[in-house]
PDB file of N, CA, C and O in Angstrom:
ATOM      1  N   UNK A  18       0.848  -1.173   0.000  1.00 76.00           N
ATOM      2  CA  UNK A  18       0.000   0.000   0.000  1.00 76.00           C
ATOM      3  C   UNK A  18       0.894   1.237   0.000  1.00 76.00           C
ATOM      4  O   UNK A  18       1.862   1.160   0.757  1.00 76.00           O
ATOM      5  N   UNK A  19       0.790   2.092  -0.534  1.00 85.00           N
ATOM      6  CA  UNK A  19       1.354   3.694  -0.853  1.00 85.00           C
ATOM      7  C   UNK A  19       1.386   4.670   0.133  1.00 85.00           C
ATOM      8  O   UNK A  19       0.220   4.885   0.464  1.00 85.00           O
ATOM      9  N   UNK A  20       2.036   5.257   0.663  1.00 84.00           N
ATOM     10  CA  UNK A  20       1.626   6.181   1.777  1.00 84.00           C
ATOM     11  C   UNK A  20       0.778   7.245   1.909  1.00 84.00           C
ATOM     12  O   UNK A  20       0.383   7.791   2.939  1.00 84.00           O
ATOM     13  N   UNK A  21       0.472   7.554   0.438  1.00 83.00           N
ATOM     14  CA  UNK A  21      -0.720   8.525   0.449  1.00 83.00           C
ATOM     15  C   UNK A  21      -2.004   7.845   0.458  1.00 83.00           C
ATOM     16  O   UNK A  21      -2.834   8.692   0.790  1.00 83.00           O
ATOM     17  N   UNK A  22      -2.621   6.629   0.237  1.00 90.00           N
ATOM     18  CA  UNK A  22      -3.409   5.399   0.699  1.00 90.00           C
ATOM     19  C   UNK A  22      -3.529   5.607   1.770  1.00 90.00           C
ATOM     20  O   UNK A  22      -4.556   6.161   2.161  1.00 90.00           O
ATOM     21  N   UNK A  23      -2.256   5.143   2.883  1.00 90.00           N
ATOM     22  CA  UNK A  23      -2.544   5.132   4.443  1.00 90.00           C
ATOM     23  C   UNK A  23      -2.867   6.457   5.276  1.00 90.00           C
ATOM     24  O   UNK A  23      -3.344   6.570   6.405  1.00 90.00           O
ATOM     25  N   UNK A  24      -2.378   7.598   4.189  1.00 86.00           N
ATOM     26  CA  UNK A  24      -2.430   8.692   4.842  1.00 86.00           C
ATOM     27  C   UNK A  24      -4.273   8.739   4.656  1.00 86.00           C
ATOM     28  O   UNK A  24      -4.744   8.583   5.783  1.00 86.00           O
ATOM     29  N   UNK A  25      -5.125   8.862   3.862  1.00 89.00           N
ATOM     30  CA  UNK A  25      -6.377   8.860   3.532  1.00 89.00           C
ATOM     31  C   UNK A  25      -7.073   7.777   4.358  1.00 89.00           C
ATOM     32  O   UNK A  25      -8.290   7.856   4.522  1.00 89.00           O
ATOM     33  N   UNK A  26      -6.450   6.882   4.829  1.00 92.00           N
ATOM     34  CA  UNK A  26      -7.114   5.553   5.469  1.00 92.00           C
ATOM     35  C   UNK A  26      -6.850   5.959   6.937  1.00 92.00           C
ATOM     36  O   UNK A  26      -7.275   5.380   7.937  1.00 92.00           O
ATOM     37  N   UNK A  27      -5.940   7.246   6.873  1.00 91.00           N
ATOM     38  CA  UNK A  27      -5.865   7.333   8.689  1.00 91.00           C
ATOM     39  C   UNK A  27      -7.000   8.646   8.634  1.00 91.00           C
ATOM     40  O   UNK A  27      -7.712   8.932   9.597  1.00 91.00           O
ATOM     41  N   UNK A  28      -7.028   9.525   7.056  1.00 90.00           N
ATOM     42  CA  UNK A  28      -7.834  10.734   7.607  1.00 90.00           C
ATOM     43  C   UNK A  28      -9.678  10.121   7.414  1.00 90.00           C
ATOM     44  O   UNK A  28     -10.619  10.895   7.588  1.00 90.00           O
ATOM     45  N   UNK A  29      -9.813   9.054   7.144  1.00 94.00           N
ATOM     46  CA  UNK A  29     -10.963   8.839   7.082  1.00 94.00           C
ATOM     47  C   UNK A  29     -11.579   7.744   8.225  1.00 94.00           C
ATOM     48  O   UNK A  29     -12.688   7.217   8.134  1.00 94.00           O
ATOM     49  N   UNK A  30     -10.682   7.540   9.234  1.00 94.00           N
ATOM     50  CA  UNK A  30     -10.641   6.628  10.566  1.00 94.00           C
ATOM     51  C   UNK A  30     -12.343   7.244  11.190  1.00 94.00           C
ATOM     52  O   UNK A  30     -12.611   8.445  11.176  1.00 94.00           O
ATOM     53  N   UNK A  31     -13.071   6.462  11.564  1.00 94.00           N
ATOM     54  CA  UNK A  31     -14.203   7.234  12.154  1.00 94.00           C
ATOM     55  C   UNK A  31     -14.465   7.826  13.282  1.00 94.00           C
ATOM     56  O   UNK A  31     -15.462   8.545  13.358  1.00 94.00           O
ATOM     57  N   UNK A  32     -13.463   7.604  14.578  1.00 94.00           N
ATOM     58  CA  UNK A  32     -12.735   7.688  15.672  1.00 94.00           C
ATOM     59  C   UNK A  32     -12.003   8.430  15.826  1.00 94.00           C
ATOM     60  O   UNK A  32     -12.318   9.456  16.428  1.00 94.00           O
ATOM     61  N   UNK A  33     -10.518   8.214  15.283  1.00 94.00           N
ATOM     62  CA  UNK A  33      -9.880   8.915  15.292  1.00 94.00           C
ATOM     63  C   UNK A  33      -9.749  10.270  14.492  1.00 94.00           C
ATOM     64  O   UNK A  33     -10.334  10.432  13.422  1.00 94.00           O
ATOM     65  N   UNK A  34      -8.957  11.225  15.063  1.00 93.00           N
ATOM     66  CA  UNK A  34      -8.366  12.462  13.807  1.00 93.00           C
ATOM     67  C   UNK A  34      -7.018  12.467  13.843  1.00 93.00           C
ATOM     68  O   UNK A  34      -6.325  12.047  14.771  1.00 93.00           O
ATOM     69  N   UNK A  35      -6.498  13.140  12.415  1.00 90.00           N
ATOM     70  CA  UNK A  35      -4.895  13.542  12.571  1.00 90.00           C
ATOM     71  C   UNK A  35      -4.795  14.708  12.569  1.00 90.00           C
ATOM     72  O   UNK A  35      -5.146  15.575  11.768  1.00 90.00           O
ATOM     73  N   UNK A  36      -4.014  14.734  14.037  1.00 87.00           N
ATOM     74  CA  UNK A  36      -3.775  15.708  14.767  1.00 87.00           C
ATOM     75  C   UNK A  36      -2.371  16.796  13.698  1.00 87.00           C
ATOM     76  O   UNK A  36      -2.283  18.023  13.731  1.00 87.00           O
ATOM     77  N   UNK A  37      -1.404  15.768  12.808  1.00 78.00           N
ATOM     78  CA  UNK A  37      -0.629  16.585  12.644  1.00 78.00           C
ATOM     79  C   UNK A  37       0.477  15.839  11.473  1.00 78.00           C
ATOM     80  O   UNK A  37       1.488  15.259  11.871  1.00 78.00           O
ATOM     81  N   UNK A  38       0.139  15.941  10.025  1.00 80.00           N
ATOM     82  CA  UNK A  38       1.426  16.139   9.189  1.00 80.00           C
ATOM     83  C   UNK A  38       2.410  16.251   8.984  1.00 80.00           C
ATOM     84  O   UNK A  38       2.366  16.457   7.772  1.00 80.00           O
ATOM     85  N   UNK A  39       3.694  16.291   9.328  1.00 77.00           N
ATOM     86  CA  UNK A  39       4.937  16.691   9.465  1.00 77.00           C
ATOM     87  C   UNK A  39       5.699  15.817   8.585  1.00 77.00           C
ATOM     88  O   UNK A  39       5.469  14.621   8.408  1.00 77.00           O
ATOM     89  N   UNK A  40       6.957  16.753   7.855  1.00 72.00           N
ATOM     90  CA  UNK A  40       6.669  18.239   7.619  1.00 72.00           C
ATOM     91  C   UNK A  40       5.325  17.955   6.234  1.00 72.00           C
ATOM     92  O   UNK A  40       4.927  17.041   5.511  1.00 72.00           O
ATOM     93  N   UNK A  41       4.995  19.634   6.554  1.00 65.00           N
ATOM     94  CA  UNK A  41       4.196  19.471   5.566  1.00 65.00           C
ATOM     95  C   UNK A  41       4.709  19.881   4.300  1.00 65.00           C
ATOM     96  O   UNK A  41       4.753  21.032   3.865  1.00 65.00           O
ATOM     97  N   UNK A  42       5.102  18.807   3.738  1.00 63.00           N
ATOM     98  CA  UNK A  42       5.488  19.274   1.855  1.00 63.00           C
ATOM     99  C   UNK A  42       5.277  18.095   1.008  1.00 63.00           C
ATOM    100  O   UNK A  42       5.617  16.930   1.214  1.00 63.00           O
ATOM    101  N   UNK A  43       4.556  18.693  -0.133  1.00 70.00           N
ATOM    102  CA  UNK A  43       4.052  17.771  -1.089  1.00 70.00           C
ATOM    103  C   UNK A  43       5.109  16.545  -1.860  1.00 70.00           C
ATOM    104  O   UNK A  43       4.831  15.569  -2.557  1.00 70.00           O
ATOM    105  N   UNK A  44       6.240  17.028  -1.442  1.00 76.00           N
ATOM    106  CA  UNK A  44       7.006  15.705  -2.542  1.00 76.00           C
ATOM    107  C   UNK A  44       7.497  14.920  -1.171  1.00 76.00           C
ATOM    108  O   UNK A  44       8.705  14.685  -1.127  1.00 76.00           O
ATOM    109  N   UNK A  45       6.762  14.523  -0.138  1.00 81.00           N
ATOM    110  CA  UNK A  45       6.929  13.040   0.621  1.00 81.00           C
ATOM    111  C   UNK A  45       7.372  11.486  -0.393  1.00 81.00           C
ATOM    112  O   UNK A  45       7.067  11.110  -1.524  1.00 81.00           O
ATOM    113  N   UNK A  46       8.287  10.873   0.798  1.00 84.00           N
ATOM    114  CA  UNK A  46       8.705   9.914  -0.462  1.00 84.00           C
ATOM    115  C   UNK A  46       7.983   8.232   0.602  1.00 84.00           C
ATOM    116  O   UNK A  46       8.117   7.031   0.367  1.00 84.00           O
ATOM    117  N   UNK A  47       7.448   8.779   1.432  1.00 88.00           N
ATOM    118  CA  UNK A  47       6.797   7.603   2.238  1.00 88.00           C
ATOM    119  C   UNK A  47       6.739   8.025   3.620  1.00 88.00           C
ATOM    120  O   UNK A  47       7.295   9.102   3.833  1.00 88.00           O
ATOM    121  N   UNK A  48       6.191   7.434   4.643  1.00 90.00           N
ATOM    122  CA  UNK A  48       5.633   7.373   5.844  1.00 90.00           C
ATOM    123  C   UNK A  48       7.250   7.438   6.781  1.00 90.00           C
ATOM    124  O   UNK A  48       7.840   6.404   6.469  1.00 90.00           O
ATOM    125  N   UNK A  49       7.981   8.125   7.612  1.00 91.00           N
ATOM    126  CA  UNK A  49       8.835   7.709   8.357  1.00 91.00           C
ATOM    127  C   UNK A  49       8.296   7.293  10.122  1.00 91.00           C
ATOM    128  O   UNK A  49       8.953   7.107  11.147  1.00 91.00           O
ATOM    129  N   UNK A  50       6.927   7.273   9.858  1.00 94.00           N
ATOM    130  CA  UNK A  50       6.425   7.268  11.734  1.00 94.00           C
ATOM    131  C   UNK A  50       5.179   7.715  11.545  1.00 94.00           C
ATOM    132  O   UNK A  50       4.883   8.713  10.889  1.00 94.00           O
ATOM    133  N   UNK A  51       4.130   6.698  12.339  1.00 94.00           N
ATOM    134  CA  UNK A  51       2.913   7.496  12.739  1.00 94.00           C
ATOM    135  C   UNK A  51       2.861   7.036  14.074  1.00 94.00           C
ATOM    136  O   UNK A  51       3.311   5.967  14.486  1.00 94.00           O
ATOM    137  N   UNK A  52       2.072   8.233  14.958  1.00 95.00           N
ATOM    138  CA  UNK A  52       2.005   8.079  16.558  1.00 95.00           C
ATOM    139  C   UNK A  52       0.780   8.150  16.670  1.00 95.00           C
ATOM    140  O   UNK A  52       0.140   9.046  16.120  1.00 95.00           O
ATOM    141  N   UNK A  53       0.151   7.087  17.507  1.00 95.00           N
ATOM    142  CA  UNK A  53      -1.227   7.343  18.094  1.00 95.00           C
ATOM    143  C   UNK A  53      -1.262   7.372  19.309  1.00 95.00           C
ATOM    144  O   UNK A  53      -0.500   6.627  19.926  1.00 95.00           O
ATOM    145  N   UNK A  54      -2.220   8.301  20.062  1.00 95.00           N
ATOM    146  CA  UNK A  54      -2.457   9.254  20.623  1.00 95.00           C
ATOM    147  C   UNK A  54      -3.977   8.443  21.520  1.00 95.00           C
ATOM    148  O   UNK A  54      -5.109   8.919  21.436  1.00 95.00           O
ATOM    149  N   UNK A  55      -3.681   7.364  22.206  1.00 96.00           N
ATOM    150  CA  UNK A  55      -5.319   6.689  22.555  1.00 96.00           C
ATOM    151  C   UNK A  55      -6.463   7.771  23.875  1.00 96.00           C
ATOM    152  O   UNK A  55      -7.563   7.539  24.377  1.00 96.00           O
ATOM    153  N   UNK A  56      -5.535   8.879  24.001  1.00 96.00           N
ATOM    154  CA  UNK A  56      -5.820   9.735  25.032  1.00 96.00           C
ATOM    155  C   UNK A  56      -7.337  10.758  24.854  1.00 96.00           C
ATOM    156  O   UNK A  56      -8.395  11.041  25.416  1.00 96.00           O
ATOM    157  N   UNK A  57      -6.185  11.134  23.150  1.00 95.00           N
ATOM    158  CA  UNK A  57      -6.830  12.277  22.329  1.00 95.00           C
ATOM    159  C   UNK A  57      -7.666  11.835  21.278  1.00 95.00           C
ATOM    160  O   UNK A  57      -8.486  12.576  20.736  1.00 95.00           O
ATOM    161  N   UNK A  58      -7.427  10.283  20.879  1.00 95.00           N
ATOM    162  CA  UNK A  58      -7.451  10.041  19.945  1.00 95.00           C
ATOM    163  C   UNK A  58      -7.410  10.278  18.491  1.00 95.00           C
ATOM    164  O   UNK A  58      -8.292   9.930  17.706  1.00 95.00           O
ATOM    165  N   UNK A  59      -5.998  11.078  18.103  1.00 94.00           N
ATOM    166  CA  UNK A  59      -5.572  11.281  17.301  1.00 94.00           C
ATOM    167  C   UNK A  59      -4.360  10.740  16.807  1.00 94.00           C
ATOM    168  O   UNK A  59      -3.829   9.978  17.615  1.00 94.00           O
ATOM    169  N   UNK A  60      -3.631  10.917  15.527  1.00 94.00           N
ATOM    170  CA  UNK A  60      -3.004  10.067  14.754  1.00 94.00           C
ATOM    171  C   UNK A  60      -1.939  11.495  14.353  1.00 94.00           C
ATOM    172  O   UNK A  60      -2.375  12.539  13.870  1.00 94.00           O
ATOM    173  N   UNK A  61      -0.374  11.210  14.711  1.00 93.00           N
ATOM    174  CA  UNK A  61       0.930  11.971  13.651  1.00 93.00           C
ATOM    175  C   UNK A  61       1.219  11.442  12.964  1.00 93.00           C
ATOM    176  O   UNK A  61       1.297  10.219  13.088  1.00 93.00           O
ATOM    177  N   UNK A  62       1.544  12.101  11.828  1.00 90.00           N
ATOM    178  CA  UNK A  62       2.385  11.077  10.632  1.00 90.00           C
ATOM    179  C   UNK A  62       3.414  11.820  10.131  1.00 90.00           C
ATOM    180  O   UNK A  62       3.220  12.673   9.265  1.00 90.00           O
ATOM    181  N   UNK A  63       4.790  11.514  10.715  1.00 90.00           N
ATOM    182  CA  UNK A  63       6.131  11.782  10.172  1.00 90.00           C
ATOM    183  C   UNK A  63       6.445  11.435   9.034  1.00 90.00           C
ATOM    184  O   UNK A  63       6.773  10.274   8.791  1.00 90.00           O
ATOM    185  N   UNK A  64       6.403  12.376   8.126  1.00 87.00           N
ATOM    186  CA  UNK A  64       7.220  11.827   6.203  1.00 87.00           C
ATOM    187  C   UNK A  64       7.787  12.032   6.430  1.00 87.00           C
ATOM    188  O   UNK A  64       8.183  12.863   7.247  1.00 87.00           O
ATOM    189  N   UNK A  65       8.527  10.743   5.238  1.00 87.00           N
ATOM    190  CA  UNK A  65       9.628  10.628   5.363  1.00 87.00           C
ATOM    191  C   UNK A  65       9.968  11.759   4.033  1.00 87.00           C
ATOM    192  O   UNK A  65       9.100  12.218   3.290  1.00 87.00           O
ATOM    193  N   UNK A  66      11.275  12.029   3.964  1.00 81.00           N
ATOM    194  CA  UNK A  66      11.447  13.614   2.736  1.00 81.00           C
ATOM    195  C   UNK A  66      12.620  12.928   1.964  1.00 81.00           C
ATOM    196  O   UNK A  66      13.366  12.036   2.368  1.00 81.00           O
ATOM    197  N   UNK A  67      12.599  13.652   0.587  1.00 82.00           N
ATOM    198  CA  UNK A  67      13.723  13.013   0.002  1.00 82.00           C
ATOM    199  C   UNK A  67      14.945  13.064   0.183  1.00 82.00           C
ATOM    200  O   UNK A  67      15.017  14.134   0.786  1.00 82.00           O
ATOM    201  N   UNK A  68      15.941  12.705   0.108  1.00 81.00           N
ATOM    202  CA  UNK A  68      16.877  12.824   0.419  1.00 81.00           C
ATOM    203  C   UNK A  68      17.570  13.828  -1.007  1.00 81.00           C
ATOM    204  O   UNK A  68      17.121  13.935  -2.149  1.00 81.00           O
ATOM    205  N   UNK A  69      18.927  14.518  -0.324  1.00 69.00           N
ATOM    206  CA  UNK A  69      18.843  15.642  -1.219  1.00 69.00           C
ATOM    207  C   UNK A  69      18.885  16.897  -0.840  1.00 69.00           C
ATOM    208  O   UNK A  69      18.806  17.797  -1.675  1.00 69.00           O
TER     209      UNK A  69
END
């Protein structure tokens, strides 16, 4: 699965929200970390960036 897949499969969770993107820039080259949050119930997702 693609990371922009999982990213859409975490923003459409019915429960949860994502709390937070990082960094935010469009040429992500995949997922480096997502943190959940069972408190707040929300979801981070660390991209990973190109190298370069």
């Amino acid at each position: 699965m693609e990371a922009i897949q999982v990213i859409r499969l975490l923003l459409a969770h019915p429960d949860y929200s994502v709390d937070a993107v990082h960094p935010e820039i469009p040429d992500f080259v995949g997922i480096a970390a997502i943190e959940v949050d069972h408190e707040t119930e929300t979801f981070s997702i660390l991209l990973q960036e190109p190298e370069g």
